[in-house]
mmCIF file of C-alpha atoms and ligand atoms in Angstrom:
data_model
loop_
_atom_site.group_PDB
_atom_site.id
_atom_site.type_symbol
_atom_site.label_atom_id
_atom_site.label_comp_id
_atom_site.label_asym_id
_atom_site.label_seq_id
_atom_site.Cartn_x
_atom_site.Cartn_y
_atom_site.Cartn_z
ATOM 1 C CA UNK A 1 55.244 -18.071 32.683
ATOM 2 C CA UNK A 2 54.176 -19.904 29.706
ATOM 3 C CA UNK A 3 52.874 -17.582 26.814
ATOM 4 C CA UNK A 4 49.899 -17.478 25.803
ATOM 5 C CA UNK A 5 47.747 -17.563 29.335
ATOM 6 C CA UNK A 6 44.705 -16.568 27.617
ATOM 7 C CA UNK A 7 43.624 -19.033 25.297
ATOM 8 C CA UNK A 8 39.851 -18.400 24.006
ATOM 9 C CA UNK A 9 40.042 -21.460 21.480
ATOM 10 C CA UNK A 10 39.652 -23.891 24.691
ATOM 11 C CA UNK A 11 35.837 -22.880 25.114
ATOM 12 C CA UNK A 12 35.645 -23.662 21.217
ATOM 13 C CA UNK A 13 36.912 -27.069 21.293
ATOM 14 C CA UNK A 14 33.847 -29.000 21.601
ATOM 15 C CA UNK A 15 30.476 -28.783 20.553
ATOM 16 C CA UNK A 16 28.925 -29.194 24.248
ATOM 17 C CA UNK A 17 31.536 -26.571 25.474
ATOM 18 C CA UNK A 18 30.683 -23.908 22.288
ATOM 19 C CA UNK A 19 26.859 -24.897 23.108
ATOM 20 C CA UNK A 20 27.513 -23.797 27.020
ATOM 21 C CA UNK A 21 28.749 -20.683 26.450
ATOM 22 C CA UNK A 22 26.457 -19.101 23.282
ATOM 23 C CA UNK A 23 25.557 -16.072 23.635
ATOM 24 C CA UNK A 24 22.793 -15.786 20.797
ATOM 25 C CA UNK A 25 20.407 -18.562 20.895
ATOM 26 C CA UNK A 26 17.806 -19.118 18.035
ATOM 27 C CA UNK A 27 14.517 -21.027 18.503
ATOM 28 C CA UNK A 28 11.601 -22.062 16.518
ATOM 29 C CA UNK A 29 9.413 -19.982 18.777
ATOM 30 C CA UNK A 30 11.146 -16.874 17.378
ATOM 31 C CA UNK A 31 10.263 -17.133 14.178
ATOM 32 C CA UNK A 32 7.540 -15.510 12.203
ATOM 33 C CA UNK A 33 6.676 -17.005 8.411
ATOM 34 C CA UNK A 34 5.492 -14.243 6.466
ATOM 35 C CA UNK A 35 1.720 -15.691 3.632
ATOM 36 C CA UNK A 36 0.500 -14.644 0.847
ATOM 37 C CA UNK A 37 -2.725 -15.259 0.454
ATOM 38 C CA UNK A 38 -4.605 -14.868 -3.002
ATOM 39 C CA UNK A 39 -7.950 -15.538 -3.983
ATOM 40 C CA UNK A 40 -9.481 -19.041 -5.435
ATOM 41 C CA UNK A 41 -9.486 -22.560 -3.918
ATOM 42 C CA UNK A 42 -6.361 -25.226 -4.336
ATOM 43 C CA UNK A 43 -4.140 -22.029 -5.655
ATOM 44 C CA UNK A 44 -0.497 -22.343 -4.998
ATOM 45 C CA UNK A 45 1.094 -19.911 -7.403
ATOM 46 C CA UNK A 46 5.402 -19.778 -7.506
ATOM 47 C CA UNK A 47 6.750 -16.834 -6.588
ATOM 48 C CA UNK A 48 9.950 -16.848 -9.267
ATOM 49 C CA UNK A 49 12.209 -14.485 -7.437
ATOM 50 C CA UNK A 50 11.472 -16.325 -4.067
ATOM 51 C CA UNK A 51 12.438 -20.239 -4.428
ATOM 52 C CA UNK A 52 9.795 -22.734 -2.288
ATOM 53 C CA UNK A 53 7.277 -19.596 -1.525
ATOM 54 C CA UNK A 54 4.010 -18.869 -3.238
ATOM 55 C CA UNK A 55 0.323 -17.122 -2.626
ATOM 56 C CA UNK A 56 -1.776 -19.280 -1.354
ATOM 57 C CA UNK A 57 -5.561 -19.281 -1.545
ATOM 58 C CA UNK A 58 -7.167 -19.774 1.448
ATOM 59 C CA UNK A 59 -7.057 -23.581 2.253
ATOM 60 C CA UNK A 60 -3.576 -23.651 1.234
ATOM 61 C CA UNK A 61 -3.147 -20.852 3.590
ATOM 62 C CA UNK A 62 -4.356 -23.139 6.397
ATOM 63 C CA UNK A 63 -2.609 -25.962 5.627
ATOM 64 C CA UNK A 64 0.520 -24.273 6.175
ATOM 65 C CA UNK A 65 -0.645 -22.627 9.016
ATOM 66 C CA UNK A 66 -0.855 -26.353 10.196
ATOM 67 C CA UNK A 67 2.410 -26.795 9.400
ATOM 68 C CA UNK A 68 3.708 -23.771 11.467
ATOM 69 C CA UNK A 69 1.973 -24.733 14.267
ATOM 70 C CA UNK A 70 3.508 -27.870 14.564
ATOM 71 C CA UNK A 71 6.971 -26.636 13.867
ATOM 72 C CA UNK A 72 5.885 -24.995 16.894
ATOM 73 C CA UNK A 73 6.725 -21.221 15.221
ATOM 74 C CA UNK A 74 5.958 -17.992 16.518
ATOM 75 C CA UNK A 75 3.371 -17.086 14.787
ATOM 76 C CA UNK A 76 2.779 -15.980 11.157
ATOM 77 C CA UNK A 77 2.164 -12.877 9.024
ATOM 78 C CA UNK A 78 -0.644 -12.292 6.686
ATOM 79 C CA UNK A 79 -0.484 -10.744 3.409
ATOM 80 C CA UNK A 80 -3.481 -10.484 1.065
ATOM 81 C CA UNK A 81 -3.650 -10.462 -2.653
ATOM 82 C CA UNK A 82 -7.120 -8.934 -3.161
ATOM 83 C CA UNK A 83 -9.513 -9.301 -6.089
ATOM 84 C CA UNK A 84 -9.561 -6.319 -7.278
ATOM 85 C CA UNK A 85 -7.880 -3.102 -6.802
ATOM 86 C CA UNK A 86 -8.635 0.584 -6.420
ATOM 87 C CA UNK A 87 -7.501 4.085 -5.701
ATOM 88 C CA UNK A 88 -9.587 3.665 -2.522
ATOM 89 C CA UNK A 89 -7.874 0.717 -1.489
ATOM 90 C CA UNK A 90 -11.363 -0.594 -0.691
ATOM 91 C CA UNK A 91 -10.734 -4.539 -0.528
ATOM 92 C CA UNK A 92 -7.963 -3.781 2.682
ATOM 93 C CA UNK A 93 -11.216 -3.365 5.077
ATOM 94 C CA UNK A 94 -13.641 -4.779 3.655
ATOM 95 C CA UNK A 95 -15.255 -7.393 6.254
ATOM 96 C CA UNK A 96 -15.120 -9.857 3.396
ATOM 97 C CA UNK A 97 -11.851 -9.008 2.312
ATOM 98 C CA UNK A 98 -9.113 -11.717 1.303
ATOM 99 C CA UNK A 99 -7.236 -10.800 4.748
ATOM 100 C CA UNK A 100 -10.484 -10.791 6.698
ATOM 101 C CA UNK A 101 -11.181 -14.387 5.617
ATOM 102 C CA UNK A 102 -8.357 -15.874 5.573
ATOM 103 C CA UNK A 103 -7.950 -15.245 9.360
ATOM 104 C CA UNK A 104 -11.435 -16.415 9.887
ATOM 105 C CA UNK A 105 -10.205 -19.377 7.973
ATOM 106 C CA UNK A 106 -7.249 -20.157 9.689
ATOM 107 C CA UNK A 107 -9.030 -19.328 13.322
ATOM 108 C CA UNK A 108 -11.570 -21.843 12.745
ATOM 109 C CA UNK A 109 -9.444 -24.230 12.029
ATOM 110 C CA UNK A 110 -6.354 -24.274 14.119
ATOM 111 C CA UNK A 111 -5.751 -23.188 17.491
ATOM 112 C CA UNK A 112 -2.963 -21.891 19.167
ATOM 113 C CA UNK A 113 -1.018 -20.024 16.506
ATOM 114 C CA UNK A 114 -0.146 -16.559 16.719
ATOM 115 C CA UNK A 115 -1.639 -14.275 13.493
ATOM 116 C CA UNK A 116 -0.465 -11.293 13.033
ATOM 117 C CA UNK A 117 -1.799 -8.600 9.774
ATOM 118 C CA UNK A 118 0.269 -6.598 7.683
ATOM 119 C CA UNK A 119 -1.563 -3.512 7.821
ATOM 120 C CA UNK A 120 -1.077 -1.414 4.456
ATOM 121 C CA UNK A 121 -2.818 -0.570 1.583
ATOM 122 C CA UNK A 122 -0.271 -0.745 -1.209
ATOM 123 C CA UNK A 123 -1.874 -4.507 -2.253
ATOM 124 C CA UNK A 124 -4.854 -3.086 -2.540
ATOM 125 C CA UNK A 125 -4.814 0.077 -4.621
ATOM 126 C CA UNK A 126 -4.493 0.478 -8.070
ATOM 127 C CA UNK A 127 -1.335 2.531 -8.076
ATOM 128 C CA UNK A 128 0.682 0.500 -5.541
ATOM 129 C CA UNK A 129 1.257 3.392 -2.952
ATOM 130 C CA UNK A 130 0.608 2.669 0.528
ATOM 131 C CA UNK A 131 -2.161 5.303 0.970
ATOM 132 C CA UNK A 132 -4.347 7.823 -0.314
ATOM 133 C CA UNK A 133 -2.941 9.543 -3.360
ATOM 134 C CA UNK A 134 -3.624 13.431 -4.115
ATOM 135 C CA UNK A 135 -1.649 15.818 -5.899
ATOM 136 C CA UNK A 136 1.025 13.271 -7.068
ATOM 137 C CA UNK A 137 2.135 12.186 -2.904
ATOM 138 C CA UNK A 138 0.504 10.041 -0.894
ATOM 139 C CA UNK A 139 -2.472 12.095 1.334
ATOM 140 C CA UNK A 140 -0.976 11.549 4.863
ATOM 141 C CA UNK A 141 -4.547 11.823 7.564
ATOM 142 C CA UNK A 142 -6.810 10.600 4.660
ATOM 143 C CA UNK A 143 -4.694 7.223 5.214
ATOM 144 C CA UNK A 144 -4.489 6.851 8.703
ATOM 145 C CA UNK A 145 -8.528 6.671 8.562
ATOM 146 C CA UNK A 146 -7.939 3.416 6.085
ATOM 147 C CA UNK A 147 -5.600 2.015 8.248
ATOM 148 C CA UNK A 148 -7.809 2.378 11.218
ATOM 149 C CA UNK A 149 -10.632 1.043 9.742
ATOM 150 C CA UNK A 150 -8.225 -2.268 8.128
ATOM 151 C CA UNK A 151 -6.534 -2.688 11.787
ATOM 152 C CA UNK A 152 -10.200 -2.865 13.499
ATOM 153 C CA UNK A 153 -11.429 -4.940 10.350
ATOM 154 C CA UNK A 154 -8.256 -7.436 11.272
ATOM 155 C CA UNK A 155 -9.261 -7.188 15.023
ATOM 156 C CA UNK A 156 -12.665 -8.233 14.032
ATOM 157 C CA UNK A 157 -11.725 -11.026 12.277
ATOM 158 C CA UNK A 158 -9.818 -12.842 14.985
ATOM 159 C CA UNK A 159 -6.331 -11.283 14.031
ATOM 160 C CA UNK A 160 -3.554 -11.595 17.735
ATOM 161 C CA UNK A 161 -1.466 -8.900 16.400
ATOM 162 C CA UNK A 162 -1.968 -6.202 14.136
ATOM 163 C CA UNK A 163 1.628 -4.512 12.000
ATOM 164 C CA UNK A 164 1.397 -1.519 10.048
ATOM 165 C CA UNK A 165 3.952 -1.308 7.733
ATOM 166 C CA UNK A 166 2.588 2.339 6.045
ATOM 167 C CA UNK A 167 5.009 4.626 7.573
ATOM 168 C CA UNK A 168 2.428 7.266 7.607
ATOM 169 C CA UNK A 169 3.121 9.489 10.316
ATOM 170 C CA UNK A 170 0.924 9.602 13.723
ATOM 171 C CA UNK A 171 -0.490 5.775 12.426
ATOM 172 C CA UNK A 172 0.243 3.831 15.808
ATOM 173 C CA UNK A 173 -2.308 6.088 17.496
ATOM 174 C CA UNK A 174 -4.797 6.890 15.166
ATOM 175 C CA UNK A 175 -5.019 2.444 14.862
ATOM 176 C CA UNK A 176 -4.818 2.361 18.728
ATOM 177 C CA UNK A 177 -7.480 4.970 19.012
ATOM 178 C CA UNK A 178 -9.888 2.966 16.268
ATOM 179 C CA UNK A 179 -9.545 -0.439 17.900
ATOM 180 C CA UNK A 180 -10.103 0.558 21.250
ATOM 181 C CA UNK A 181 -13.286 2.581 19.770
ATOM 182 C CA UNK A 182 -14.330 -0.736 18.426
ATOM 183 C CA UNK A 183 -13.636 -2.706 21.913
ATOM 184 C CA UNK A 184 -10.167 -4.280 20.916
ATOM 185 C CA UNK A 185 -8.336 -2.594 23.909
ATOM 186 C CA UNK A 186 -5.981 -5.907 24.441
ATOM 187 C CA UNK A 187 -5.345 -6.356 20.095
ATOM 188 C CA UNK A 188 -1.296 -5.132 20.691
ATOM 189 C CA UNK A 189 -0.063 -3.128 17.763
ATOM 190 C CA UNK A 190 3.491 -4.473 16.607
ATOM 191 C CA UNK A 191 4.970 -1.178 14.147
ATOM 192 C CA UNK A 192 7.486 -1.910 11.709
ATOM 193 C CA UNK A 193 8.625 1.427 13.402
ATOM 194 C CA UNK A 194 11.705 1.960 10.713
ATOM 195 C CA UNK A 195 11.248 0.760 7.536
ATOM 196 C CA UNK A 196 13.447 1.666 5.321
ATOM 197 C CA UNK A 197 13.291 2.224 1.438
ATOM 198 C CA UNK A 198 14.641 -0.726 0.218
ATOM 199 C CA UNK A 199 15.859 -2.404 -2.634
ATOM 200 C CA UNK A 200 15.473 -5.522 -1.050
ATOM 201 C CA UNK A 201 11.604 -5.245 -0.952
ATOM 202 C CA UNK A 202 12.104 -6.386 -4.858
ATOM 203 C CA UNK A 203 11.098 -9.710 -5.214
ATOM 204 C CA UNK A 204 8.138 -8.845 -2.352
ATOM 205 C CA UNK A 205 6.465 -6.985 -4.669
ATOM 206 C CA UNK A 206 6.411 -9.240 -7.001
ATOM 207 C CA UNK A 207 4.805 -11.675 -4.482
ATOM 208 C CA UNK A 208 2.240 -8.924 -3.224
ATOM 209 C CA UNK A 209 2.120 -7.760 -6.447
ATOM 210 C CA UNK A 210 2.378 -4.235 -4.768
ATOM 211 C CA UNK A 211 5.090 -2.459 -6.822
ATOM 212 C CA UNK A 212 4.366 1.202 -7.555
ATOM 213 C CA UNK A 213 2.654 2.050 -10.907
ATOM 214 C CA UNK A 214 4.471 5.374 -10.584
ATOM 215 C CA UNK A 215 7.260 7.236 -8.390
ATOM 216 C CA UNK A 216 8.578 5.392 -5.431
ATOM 217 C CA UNK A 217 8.180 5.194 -1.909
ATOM 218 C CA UNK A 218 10.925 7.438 -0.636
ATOM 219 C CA UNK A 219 8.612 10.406 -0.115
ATOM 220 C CA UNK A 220 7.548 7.918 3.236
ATOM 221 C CA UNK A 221 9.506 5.084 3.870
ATOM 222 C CA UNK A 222 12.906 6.224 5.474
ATOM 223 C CA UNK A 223 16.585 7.090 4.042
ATOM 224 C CA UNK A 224 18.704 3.742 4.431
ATOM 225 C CA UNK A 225 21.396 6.872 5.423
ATOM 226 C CA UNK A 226 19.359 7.711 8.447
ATOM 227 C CA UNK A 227 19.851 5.773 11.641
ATOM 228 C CA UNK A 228 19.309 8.385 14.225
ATOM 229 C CA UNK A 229 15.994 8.869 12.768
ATOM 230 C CA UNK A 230 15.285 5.707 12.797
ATOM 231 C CA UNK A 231 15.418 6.088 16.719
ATOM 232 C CA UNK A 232 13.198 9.112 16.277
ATOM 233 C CA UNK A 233 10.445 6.861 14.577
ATOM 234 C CA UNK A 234 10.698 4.185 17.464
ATOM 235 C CA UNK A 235 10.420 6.313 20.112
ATOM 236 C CA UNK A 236 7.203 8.242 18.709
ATOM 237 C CA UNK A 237 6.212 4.450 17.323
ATOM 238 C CA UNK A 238 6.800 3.874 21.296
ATOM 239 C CA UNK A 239 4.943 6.979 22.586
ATOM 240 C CA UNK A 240 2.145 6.304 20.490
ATOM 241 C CA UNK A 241 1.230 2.808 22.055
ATOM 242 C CA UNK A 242 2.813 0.559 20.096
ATOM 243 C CA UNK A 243 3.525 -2.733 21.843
ATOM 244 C CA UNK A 244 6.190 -4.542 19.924
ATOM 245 C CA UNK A 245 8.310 -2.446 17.768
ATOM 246 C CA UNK A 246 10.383 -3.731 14.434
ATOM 247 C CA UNK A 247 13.274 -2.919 12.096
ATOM 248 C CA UNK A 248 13.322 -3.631 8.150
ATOM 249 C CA UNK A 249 14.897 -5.058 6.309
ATOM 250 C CA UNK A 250 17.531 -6.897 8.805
ATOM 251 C CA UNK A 251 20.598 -7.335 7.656
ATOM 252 C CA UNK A 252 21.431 -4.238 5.529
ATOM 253 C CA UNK A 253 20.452 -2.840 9.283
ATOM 254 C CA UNK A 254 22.276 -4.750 11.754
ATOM 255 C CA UNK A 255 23.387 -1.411 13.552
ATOM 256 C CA UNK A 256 20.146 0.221 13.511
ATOM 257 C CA UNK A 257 18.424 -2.846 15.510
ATOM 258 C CA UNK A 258 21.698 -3.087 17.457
ATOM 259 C CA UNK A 259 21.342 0.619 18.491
ATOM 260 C CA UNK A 260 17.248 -0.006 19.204
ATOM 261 C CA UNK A 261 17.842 -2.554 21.289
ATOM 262 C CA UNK A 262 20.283 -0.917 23.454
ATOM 263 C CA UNK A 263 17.653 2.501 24.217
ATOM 264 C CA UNK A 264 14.400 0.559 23.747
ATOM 265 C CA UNK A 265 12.657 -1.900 26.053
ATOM 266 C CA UNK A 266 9.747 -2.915 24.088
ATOM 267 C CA UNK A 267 9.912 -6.411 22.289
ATOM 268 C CA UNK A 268 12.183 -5.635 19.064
ATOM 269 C CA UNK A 269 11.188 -7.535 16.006
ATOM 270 C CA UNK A 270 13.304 -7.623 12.198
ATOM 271 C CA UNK A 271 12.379 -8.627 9.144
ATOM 272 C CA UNK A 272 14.441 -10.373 7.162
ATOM 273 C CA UNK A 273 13.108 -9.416 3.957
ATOM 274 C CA UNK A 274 12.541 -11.079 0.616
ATOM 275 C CA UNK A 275 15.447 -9.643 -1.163
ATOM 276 C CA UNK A 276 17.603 -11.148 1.473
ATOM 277 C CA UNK A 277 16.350 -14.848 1.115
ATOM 278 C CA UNK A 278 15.911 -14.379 -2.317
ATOM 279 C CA UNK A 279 20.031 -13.347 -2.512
ATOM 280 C CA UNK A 280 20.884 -16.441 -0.037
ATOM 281 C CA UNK A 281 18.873 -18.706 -2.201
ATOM 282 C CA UNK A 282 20.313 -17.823 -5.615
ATOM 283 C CA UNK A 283 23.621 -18.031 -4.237
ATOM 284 C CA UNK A 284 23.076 -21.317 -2.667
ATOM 285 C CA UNK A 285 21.588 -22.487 -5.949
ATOM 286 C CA UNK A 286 24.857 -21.592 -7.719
ATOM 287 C CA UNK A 287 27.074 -23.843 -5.243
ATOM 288 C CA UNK A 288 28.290 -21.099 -4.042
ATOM 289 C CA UNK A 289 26.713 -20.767 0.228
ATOM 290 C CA UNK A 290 26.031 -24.050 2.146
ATOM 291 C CA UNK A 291 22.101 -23.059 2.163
ATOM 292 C CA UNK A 292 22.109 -24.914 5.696
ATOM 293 C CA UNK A 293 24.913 -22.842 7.430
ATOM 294 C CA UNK A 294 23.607 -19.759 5.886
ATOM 295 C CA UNK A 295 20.324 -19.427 6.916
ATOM 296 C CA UNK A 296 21.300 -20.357 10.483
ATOM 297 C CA UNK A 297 24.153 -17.982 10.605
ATOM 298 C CA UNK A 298 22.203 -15.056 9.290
ATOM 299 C CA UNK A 299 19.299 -15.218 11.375
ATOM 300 C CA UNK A 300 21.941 -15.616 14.518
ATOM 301 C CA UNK A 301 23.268 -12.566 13.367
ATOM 302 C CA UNK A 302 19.775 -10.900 13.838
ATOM 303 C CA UNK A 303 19.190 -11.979 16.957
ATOM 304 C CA UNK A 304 22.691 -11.750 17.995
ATOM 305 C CA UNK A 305 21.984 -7.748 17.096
ATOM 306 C CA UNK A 306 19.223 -7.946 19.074
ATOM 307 C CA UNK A 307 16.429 -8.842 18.031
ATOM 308 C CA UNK A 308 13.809 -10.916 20.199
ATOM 309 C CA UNK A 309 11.979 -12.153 17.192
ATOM 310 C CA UNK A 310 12.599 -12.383 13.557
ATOM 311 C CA UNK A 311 9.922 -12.593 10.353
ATOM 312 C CA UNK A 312 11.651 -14.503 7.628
ATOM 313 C CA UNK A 313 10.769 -16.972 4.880
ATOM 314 C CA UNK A 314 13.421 -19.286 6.160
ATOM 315 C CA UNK A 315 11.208 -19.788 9.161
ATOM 316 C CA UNK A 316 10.226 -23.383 8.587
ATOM 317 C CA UNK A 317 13.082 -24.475 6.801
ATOM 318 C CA UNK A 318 15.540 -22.705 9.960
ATOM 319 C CA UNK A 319 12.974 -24.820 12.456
ATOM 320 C CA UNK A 320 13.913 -27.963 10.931
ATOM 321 C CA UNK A 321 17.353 -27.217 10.993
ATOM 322 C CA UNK A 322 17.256 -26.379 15.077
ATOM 323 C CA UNK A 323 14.426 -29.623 15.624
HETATM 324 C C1 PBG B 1 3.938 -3.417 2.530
HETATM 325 C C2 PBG B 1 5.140 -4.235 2.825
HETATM 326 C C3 PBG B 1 6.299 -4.433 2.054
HETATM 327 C C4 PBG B 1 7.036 -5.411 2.708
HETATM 328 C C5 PBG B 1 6.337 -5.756 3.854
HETATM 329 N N1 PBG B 1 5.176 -4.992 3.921
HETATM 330 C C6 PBG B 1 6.706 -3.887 0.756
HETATM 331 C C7 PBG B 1 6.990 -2.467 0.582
HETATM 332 O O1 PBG B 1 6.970 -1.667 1.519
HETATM 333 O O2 PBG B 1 7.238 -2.113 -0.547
HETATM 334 C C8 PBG B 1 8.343 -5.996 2.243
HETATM 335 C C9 PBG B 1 8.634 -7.381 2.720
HETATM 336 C C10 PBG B 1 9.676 -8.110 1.963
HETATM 337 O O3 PBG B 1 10.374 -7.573 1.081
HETATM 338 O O4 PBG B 1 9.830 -9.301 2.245
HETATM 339 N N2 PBG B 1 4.077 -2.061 2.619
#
């Protein structure tokens, strides 16, 4: 017999044959493209560590919201820069808050595009914590009432999706329990469930401008150490009512989401988060990654890990590349 029998190059010969037998497929639909949206009219302010994204003040917000829609994207995620910024974290729920109208904004105008909130606080207070801040930590149950309050505030405002991204403990069902109290029984919560405490939040924060004026967040985000917590915080994510459920960052955590997917049923989300773009784009900028290949191989890696949906800043840029 003629040596070797097996011979897994033939299914790799041709582009039709490769395309018949992928396993992980990537679409436009997929893909969530993460806004910033700051205050003013006909703002587009450069975000340095993030190449091509900026905040956006509200009619630049819907413009690209335009844009997404006809890249025909999954949807997109809302951050807010607000005004002004306070221990109380007052602007996050405020109806008239730079969140608030920005969805009003964008729901007015377009039709058919999926937006889904951050819900946190740390772009709103004064210190940069996610939450209420006593005795140095950040006051656990005082913060799930502002995060309530935001999420029905969101609701209100026309939001599909609401994401808290707090990692407060017990905050999937105190939000559940607030927006059904306000009527918004079918708003679905999608929890970044483990969220890690990352270095590649970096050049996010300077986007958000959200980095913490003292400390860190380690004292609630989770130990990048720790995946078997991390399955811990989906399932009580999971128990809680939350709908969709997400890991971050992505691919520092390929196992993690490759772990969730296999015990969890729930739609499983990643976010591929701005430190990774921003290290793809600086190396691509040196010559030194095909920008192209590398965006399309890393979010196939994602979803290859499993992950039914992905938030990334690459999201119009990888929908080009698939159109
Ligand atoms: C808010 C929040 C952060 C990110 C998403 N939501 C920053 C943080 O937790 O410090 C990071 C996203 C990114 O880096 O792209 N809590």
């Amino acid at each position: 017999m003629a040596f070797p029998i097996h011979r897994p190059r033939r299914l790799r010969s041709s582009e039709p044959l490769r395309r018949l037998v992928r396993e992980a497929r990537l679409a436009p639909c997929q893909l969530i493209l993460p806004l910033f949206v700051c205050p003013g009219e006909g703002v587009r302010k450069d975000i340095g560590a993030m190449p091509g994204v900026a905040q956006l003040s509200i009619d630049n917000v819907v413009r690209e919201c335009e844009q997404a829609r006809s890249l025909g994207l999954g949807g997109v995620i809302l951050f807010g820069i607000p005004e002004h910024k306070d221990e109380l974290a007052s602007e996050a729920y405020a109806h008239s808050g730079i969140t608030q109208r920005a969805i009003r904004a964008i729901k007015q105008e377009i039709s058919g595009l999926l937006v889904i909130t951050d819900v946190c606080n740390c772009e709103y207070t004064s210190h940069g914590h996610c939450g209420f801040v006593k005795d140095g930590g950040v006051d656990n149950d005082t913060t799930l009432e502002w995060l309530g309050k935001t999420a029905v505030s969101h609701a209100e405002a026309g939001a599909d999706i609401v994401a808290p991204s707090d990692m407060m403990d017990g905050r999937v069902a105190a939000i559940r329990a607030a927006l059904d109290g306000a009527g918004h029984t079918n708003t679905p919560v999608l929890s970044y469930a483990a969220k890690y405490a990352s270095a590649f939040y970096g050049p996010f924060r300077e986007a958000a401008e959200s980095a913490p004026q003292f400390g860190d967040r380690r004292g609630y985000q989770m130990d990048p150490a720790n995946a078997r917590e991390a399955m811990r915080e989906i399932a009580l994510d999971i128990e809680e009512g939350a709908d969709m459920i997400m890991v971050k960052p992505a691919m520092p955590y390929l196992d993690v989401l490759s772990e969730a997917r296999r015990r969890f049923d729930p739609p499983l989300g990643a976010y591929q988060v701005s430190g990774e773009f921003s290290m793809i784009m600086a190396a691509a900028s040196n010559g030194w990654l095909d920008l192209d290949r590398t965006i399309i191989e890393s979010l196939t890696s994602i979803r290859r890990a499993g992950a039914d949906f992905i938030l990334t800043y690459f999201a119009k840029c990888a929908s080009r590349l698939l159109g």
